[in-house]
Amino acid sequence: MLGSAAMHALLFIPWFRLESWDIPLPFSLPVLGDTLSIQPFGVLVATGVLLGAWVAGRFAQRNGLDTVATGDLVTYAVVTGFILGYFLNGFFYERETFMEILRDPSLLFSTWLGLSSYGGFFGGILGCFIWKYRTKKELLPYANAVCFGLPVGWLFGRMGCFVVHDHPGKVTDFALAVSDYQFGTPPYQPRHDLGLYEVLFSLAIIALFFALERRKRRPVGFYCVLLPLVYAPVRFFLDFLRAAPLEGGDVRYAGLTPAQWSSIAMVAVGLAVWQLAVKPRMAADASGSSSV
């Protein structure tokens, strides 16, 4: 399947991995010690949060929304998203370590459970409702701005996944496979990289959103519906490319990954937002316009 070494190098993406940048400190700090480790994944995720928030703010400004309130909503969504994403990742993917932390909470300061993308999404939704409860503002227009900016943040987040190869897939001869994937046991073989595929998919979603917005203004809540309905089905099928659990890939529940079950739930969320929030608002706006 792989052919000669020369052809192998030409056909696939060469193996690389960005390691942390370790900066010695002149003094020791709690938790950090005497070395500051800057992780490429963390830098890219932070960049994504900032740029996604900026895009959401610009969208809010163009649509007559309070940019400060938009930034406030982003903060709520990001904080709750990271918290729930962290603990749900532990619950579904690192169950033994998660149970140890429950028995000894002090391990939270020395153990990393990872982050679940869908845990972050559902945590972000929770944060939106907390924001609505505390501010008493109308949620749908501001959530619409956040959903418009989210693919930009997601692009950089998945770039972080790609440069550290967090999401290895099955062995393949597909041209976008990463060659000599340092995963599993030798001999190393080219594998799908789900982080890379989501980088490309995020670019496609960003292009779609900007093209739709440029042509005409969409109904309030439009992107709250479109985002889950575009992202979740593709994510569902991409997860069939993941490495098997015996190879160190994601755990399966009834034959599906946690992300695939979450994709089904996310489609339901998109349809519910359409039926319960966007469609009634459109009907009310049309009725108001016709009565003028």
CSV table of C-alpha atoms in Angstrom, one decimal:
chain,number,residue,atom,x,y,z
A,1,MET,CA,0.0,0.0,0.0
A,2,LEU,CA,2.8,2.4,0.9
A,3,GLY,CA,5.2,1.8,-1.9
A,4,SER,CA,8.7,3.1,-2.0
A,5,ALA,CA,10.1,5.5,0.7
A,6,ALA,CA,10.3,8.3,-1.9
A,7,MET,CA,6.8,7.9,-3.1
A,8,HIS,CA,5.7,7.6,0.5
A,9,ALA,CA,7.2,11.0,1.3
A,10,LEU,CA,5.6,12.6,-1.7
A,11,LEU,CA,2.1,11.2,-1.1
A,12,PHE,CA,1.5,12.1,2.5
A,13,ILE,CA,1.9,15.0,4.9
A,14,PRO,CA,5.3,14.6,6.6
A,15,TRP,CA,5.3,13.8,10.3
A,16,PHE,CA,5.8,16.7,12.6
A,17,ARG,CA,4.8,17.7,16.1
A,18,LEU,CA,5.1,21.0,17.9
A,19,GLU,CA,6.5,20.5,21.3
A,20,SER,CA,6.2,22.9,24.3
A,21,TRP,CA,8.5,25.9,24.7
A,22,ASP,CA,10.1,25.7,28.1
A,23,ILE,CA,11.3,29.0,29.6
A,24,PRO,CA,13.5,28.8,32.7
A,25,LEU,CA,12.3,31.1,35.5
A,26,PRO,CA,14.6,33.0,37.9
A,27,PHE,CA,12.4,31.8,40.8
A,28,SER,CA,10.0,29.0,41.6
A,29,LEU,CA,6.3,29.5,41.4
A,30,PRO,CA,3.5,27.3,42.9
A,31,VAL,CA,2.3,24.7,40.4
A,32,LEU,CA,4.6,26.0,37.6
A,33,GLY,CA,7.8,25.3,39.5
A,34,ASP,CA,10.9,26.9,38.0
A,35,THR,CA,10.0,26.4,34.3
A,36,LEU,CA,7.2,28.1,32.3
A,37,SER,CA,6.0,25.7,29.6
A,38,ILE,CA,4.2,27.3,26.7
A,39,GLN,CA,2.1,24.7,24.9
A,40,PRO,CA,1.3,25.3,21.2
A,41,PHE,CA,-2.1,23.9,21.7
A,42,GLY,CA,-2.9,26.4,24.4
A,43,VAL,CA,-1.5,29.3,22.4
A,44,LEU,CA,-3.7,28.4,19.4
A,45,VAL,CA,-6.8,27.9,21.5
A,46,ALA,CA,-6.3,31.3,23.2
A,47,THR,CA,-5.8,32.9,19.8
A,48,GLY,CA,-9.0,31.2,18.6
A,49,VAL,CA,-11.0,32.5,21.6
A,50,LEU,CA,-9.8,36.1,21.0
A,51,LEU,CA,-10.4,36.1,17.2
A,52,GLY,CA,-13.7,34.3,17.5
A,53,ALA,CA,-14.8,36.9,20.1
A,54,TRP,CA,-13.6,39.7,17.8
A,55,VAL,CA,-15.6,38.4,14.8
A,56,ALA,CA,-18.7,37.9,17.1
A,57,GLY,CA,-18.3,41.6,18.2
A,58,ARG,CA,-18.0,42.9,14.7
A,59,PHE,CA,-21.2,40.9,13.7
A,60,ALA,CA,-23.0,42.3,16.8
A,61,GLN,CA,-21.9,45.9,15.8
A,62,ARG,CA,-23.2,45.4,12.2
A,63,ASN,CA,-26.5,44.2,13.6
A,64,GLY,CA,-27.1,46.9,16.1
A,65,LEU,CA,-26.2,44.8,19.2
A,66,ASP,CA,-24.3,45.9,22.3
A,67,THR,CA,-20.7,44.8,21.7
A,68,VAL,CA,-20.0,44.8,25.5
A,69,ALA,CA,-22.9,42.5,26.1
A,70,THR,CA,-21.7,40.3,23.3
A,71,GLY,CA,-18.2,40.0,24.8
A,72,ASP,CA,-19.8,39.3,28.2
A,73,LEU,CA,-21.8,36.4,26.6
A,74,VAL,CA,-18.6,35.1,25.0
A,75,THR,CA,-16.9,35.1,28.4
A,76,TYR,CA,-19.7,33.1,30.0
A,77,ALA,CA,-19.8,30.6,27.1
A,78,VAL,CA,-16.0,30.1,27.1
A,79,VAL,CA,-15.6,29.7,30.9
A,80,THR,CA,-18.5,27.2,31.3
A,81,GLY,CA,-17.4,25.5,28.0
A,82,PHE,CA,-13.9,24.8,29.3
A,83,ILE,CA,-15.2,23.6,32.7
A,84,LEU,CA,-17.8,21.2,31.3
A,85,GLY,CA,-15.5,20.2,28.4
A,86,TYR,CA,-12.8,19.3,31.0
A,87,PHE,CA,-15.0,17.2,33.3
A,88,LEU,CA,-17.0,15.5,30.5
A,89,ASN,CA,-13.7,14.5,28.8
A,90,GLY,CA,-12.7,12.9,32.1
A,91,PHE,CA,-16.0,11.2,32.5
A,92,PHE,CA,-16.2,9.7,29.0
A,93,TYR,CA,-12.6,9.2,28.0
A,94,GLU,CA,-10.5,9.1,31.2
A,95,ARG,CA,-12.9,7.3,33.5
A,96,GLU,CA,-10.4,5.8,35.9
A,97,THR,CA,-8.5,9.0,36.4
A,98,PHE,CA,-11.8,10.9,36.8
A,99,MET,CA,-12.9,8.6,39.6
A,100,GLU,CA,-9.6,9.0,41.3
A,101,ILE,CA,-10.0,12.8,41.3
A,102,LEU,CA,-13.5,12.4,42.7
A,103,ARG,CA,-12.0,10.4,45.6
A,104,ASP,CA,-9.2,12.9,46.0
A,105,PRO,CA,-10.0,16.4,44.6
A,106,SER,CA,-6.5,17.6,45.3
A,107,LEU,CA,-5.4,15.6,42.2
A,108,LEU,CA,-7.1,18.4,40.1
A,109,PHE,CA,-4.0,20.5,40.6
A,110,SER,CA,-1.6,17.8,39.2
A,111,THR,CA,-3.8,15.8,36.7
A,112,TRP,CA,-4.9,16.9,33.2
A,113,LEU,CA,-8.1,15.2,32.0
A,114,GLY,CA,-8.1,16.8,28.5
A,115,LEU,CA,-10.9,18.7,26.8
A,116,SER,CA,-14.0,17.3,25.1
A,117,SER,CA,-15.1,19.5,22.1
A,118,TYR,CA,-18.7,18.6,22.5
A,119,GLY,CA,-18.5,19.0,26.3
A,120,GLY,CA,-17.3,22.5,25.5
A,121,PHE,CA,-20.2,23.1,23.1
A,122,PHE,CA,-22.8,22.0,25.7
A,123,GLY,CA,-21.0,23.9,28.4
A,124,GLY,CA,-21.1,27.0,26.2
A,125,ILE,CA,-24.9,26.6,25.8
A,126,LEU,CA,-25.2,26.3,29.5
A,127,GLY,CA,-23.2,29.5,29.9
A,128,CYS,CA,-25.5,31.3,27.5
A,129,PHE,CA,-28.5,30.5,29.6
A,130,ILE,CA,-26.6,31.6,32.8
A,131,TRP,CA,-25.8,34.9,31.0
A,132,LYS,CA,-29.5,35.3,30.1
A,133,TYR,CA,-30.6,34.6,33.7
A,134,ARG,CA,-28.2,37.1,35.2
A,135,THR,CA,-28.5,39.9,32.6
A,136,LYS,CA,-32.2,39.5,31.7
A,137,LYS,CA,-31.3,40.3,28.1
A,138,GLU,CA,-32.7,38.6,25.1
A,139,LEU,CA,-30.5,35.7,24.3
A,140,LEU,CA,-31.2,34.8,20.7
A,141,PRO,CA,-29.7,37.9,18.9
A,142,TYR,CA,-26.5,37.7,21.0
A,143,ALA,CA,-26.2,33.9,20.7
A,144,ASN,CA,-26.5,34.4,17.0
A,145,ALA,CA,-23.5,36.7,17.0
A,146,VAL,CA,-21.5,34.1,19.1
A,147,CYS,CA,-22.4,31.3,16.7
A,148,PHE,CA,-21.3,33.4,13.7
A,149,GLY,CA,-17.8,33.9,15.3
A,150,LEU,CA,-17.5,30.4,16.7
A,151,PRO,CA,-16.1,28.7,13.5
A,152,VAL,CA,-13.2,31.2,13.5
A,153,GLY,CA,-12.3,30.2,17.1
A,154,TRP,CA,-12.9,26.5,16.2
A,155,LEU,CA,-10.4,26.8,13.3
A,156,PHE,CA,-7.6,27.8,15.6
A,157,GLY,CA,-8.6,25.3,18.3
A,158,ARG,CA,-8.5,22.4,15.7
A,159,MET,CA,-5.1,23.8,14.4
A,160,GLY,CA,-3.9,23.2,18.0
A,161,CYS,CA,-5.2,19.6,17.8
A,162,PHE,CA,-3.5,19.1,14.5
A,163,VAL,CA,0.0,20.4,15.5
A,164,VAL,CA,0.1,18.0,18.5
A,165,HIS,CA,-1.9,15.2,16.7
A,166,ASP,CA,-4.5,14.7,19.4
A,167,HIS,CA,-7.0,12.9,17.2
A,168,PRO,CA,-5.3,10.0,15.3
A,169,GLY,CA,-7.4,8.1,12.8
A,170,LYS,CA,-7.2,4.8,11.0
A,171,VAL,CA,-4.3,3.7,8.8
A,172,THR,CA,-4.9,4.9,5.3
A,173,ASP,CA,-3.3,5.8,1.9
A,174,PHE,CA,-5.4,9.0,1.6
A,175,ALA,CA,-3.3,11.9,0.3
A,176,LEU,CA,-4.0,14.0,3.4
A,177,ALA,CA,-2.8,11.3,5.8
A,178,VAL,CA,0.1,12.2,8.1
A,179,SER,CA,3.0,9.9,7.2
A,180,ASP,CA,5.0,8.0,9.8
A,181,TYR,CA,2.4,8.8,12.4
A,182,GLN,CA,4.1,8.3,15.7
A,183,PHE,CA,1.1,6.5,17.2
A,184,GLY,CA,0.6,3.0,18.4
A,185,THR,CA,3.4,0.6,17.9
A,186,PRO,CA,6.0,0.2,15.0
A,187,PRO,CA,5.9,0.0,12.1
A,188,TYR,CA,4.4,3.5,12.0
A,189,GLN,CA,2.0,4.0,9.1
A,190,PRO,CA,0.1,7.0,7.6
A,191,ARG,CA,-3.1,7.8,9.4
A,192,HIS,CA,-6.1,10.1,9.0
A,193,ASP,CA,-5.7,13.2,11.2
A,194,LEU,CA,-9.1,14.3,12.4
A,195,GLY,CA,-7.7,17.6,13.7
A,196,LEU,CA,-6.5,18.5,10.2
A,197,TYR,CA,-9.8,17.5,8.6
A,198,GLU,CA,-11.7,19.8,11.0
A,199,VAL,CA,-9.3,22.6,10.2
A,200,LEU,CA,-10.3,22.3,6.6
A,201,PHE,CA,-14.0,21.9,7.5
A,202,SER,CA,-13.9,25.0,9.7
A,203,LEU,CA,-12.5,27.0,6.8
A,204,ALA,CA,-15.4,25.8,4.7
A,205,ILE,CA,-17.9,26.8,7.3
A,206,ILE,CA,-16.3,30.3,7.7
A,207,ALA,CA,-16.5,30.8,4.0
A,208,LEU,CA,-20.1,29.7,3.9
A,209,PHE,CA,-21.1,32.0,6.8
A,210,PHE,CA,-19.3,35.1,5.4
A,211,ALA,CA,-20.8,34.4,1.9
A,212,LEU,CA,-24.4,34.1,3.4
A,213,GLU,CA,-24.0,37.3,5.5
A,214,ARG,CA,-22.6,39.3,2.6
A,215,ARG,CA,-25.6,38.6,0.4
A,216,LYS,CA,-28.3,39.7,2.8
A,217,ARG,CA,-29.1,39.9,6.5
A,218,ARG,CA,-30.4,36.7,7.8
A,219,PRO,CA,-33.2,36.1,10.4
A,220,VAL,CA,-32.2,36.5,14.0
A,221,GLY,CA,-31.0,33.1,15.3
A,222,PHE,CA,-30.2,31.9,11.8
A,223,TYR,CA,-26.6,30.9,12.7
A,224,CYS,CA,-27.7,29.3,15.9
A,225,VAL,CA,-29.6,26.9,13.8
A,226,LEU,CA,-27.2,26.6,10.8
A,227,LEU,CA,-24.1,25.9,12.8
A,228,PRO,CA,-25.1,22.7,14.6
A,229,LEU,CA,-27.0,21.4,11.5
A,230,VAL,CA,-23.9,21.9,9.3
A,231,TYR,CA,-21.2,20.8,11.8
A,232,ALA,CA,-22.8,17.9,13.6
A,233,PRO,CA,-23.6,15.5,10.6
A,234,VAL,CA,-20.1,15.9,9.2
A,235,ARG,CA,-18.5,15.4,12.6
A,236,PHE,CA,-20.7,12.2,13.0
A,237,PHE,CA,-19.2,10.7,9.8
A,238,LEU,CA,-15.7,11.9,10.4
A,239,ASP,CA,-15.6,10.0,13.7
A,240,PHE,CA,-15.9,6.7,11.8
A,241,LEU,CA,-12.3,7.5,10.7
A,242,ARG,CA,-10.9,7.4,14.2
A,243,ALA,CA,-8.5,4.8,15.4
A,244,ALA,CA,-10.0,1.8,17.1
A,245,PRO,CA,-10.0,1.7,20.9
A,246,LEU,CA,-7.5,-1.2,21.0
A,247,GLU,CA,-5.1,1.1,19.1
A,248,GLY,CA,-5.5,3.8,21.7
A,249,GLY,CA,-8.3,5.6,19.9
A,250,ASP,CA,-11.6,6.9,21.3
A,251,VAL,CA,-13.8,4.6,23.4
A,252,ARG,CA,-17.1,3.4,21.8
A,253,TYR,CA,-20.5,3.2,23.4
A,254,ALA,CA,-22.9,0.9,21.5
A,255,GLY,CA,-20.5,1.1,18.6
A,256,LEU,CA,-20.4,5.0,18.4
A,257,THR,CA,-17.9,7.5,19.9
A,258,PRO,CA,-19.2,9.9,22.5
A,259,ALA,CA,-18.8,12.6,19.8
A,260,GLN,CA,-21.1,10.7,17.5
A,261,TRP,CA,-23.8,10.5,20.2
A,262,SER,CA,-23.2,14.2,20.9
A,263,SER,CA,-23.6,14.9,17.2
A,264,ILE,CA,-27.1,13.4,17.2
A,265,ALA,CA,-27.9,15.5,20.3
A,266,MET,CA,-26.5,18.6,18.6
A,267,VAL,CA,-28.7,18.1,15.5
A,268,ALA,CA,-31.7,17.9,17.9
A,269,VAL,CA,-30.5,21.2,19.5
A,270,GLY,CA,-30.4,23.0,16.1
A,271,LEU,CA,-33.9,21.8,15.2
A,272,ALA,CA,-35.2,22.8,18.6
A,273,VAL,CA,-33.8,26.3,18.3
A,274,TRP,CA,-35.4,26.6,14.9
A,275,GLN,CA,-38.8,25.3,16.0
A,276,LEU,CA,-39.0,27.0,19.4
A,277,ALA,CA,-37.1,30.3,18.9
A,278,VAL,CA,-36.3,31.3,15.3
A,279,LYS,CA,-39.5,30.2,13.5
A,280,PRO,CA,-41.9,31.9,16.0
A,281,ARG,CA,-39.8,35.1,15.9
A,282,MET,CA,-39.9,35.1,12.1
A,283,ALA,CA,-43.7,34.6,12.2
A,284,ALA,CA,-44.1,37.5,14.7
A,285,ASP,CA,-41.8,39.8,12.7
A,286,ALA,CA,-43.8,39.0,9.5
A,287,SER,CA,-47.1,39.6,11.3
A,288,GLY,CA,-45.8,42.9,12.7
A,289,SER,CA,-44.6,44.0,9.2
A,290,SER,CA,-47.9,43.2,7.6
A,291,SER,CA,-49.9,45.1,10.1
A,292,VAL,CA,-47.9,48.3,9.6
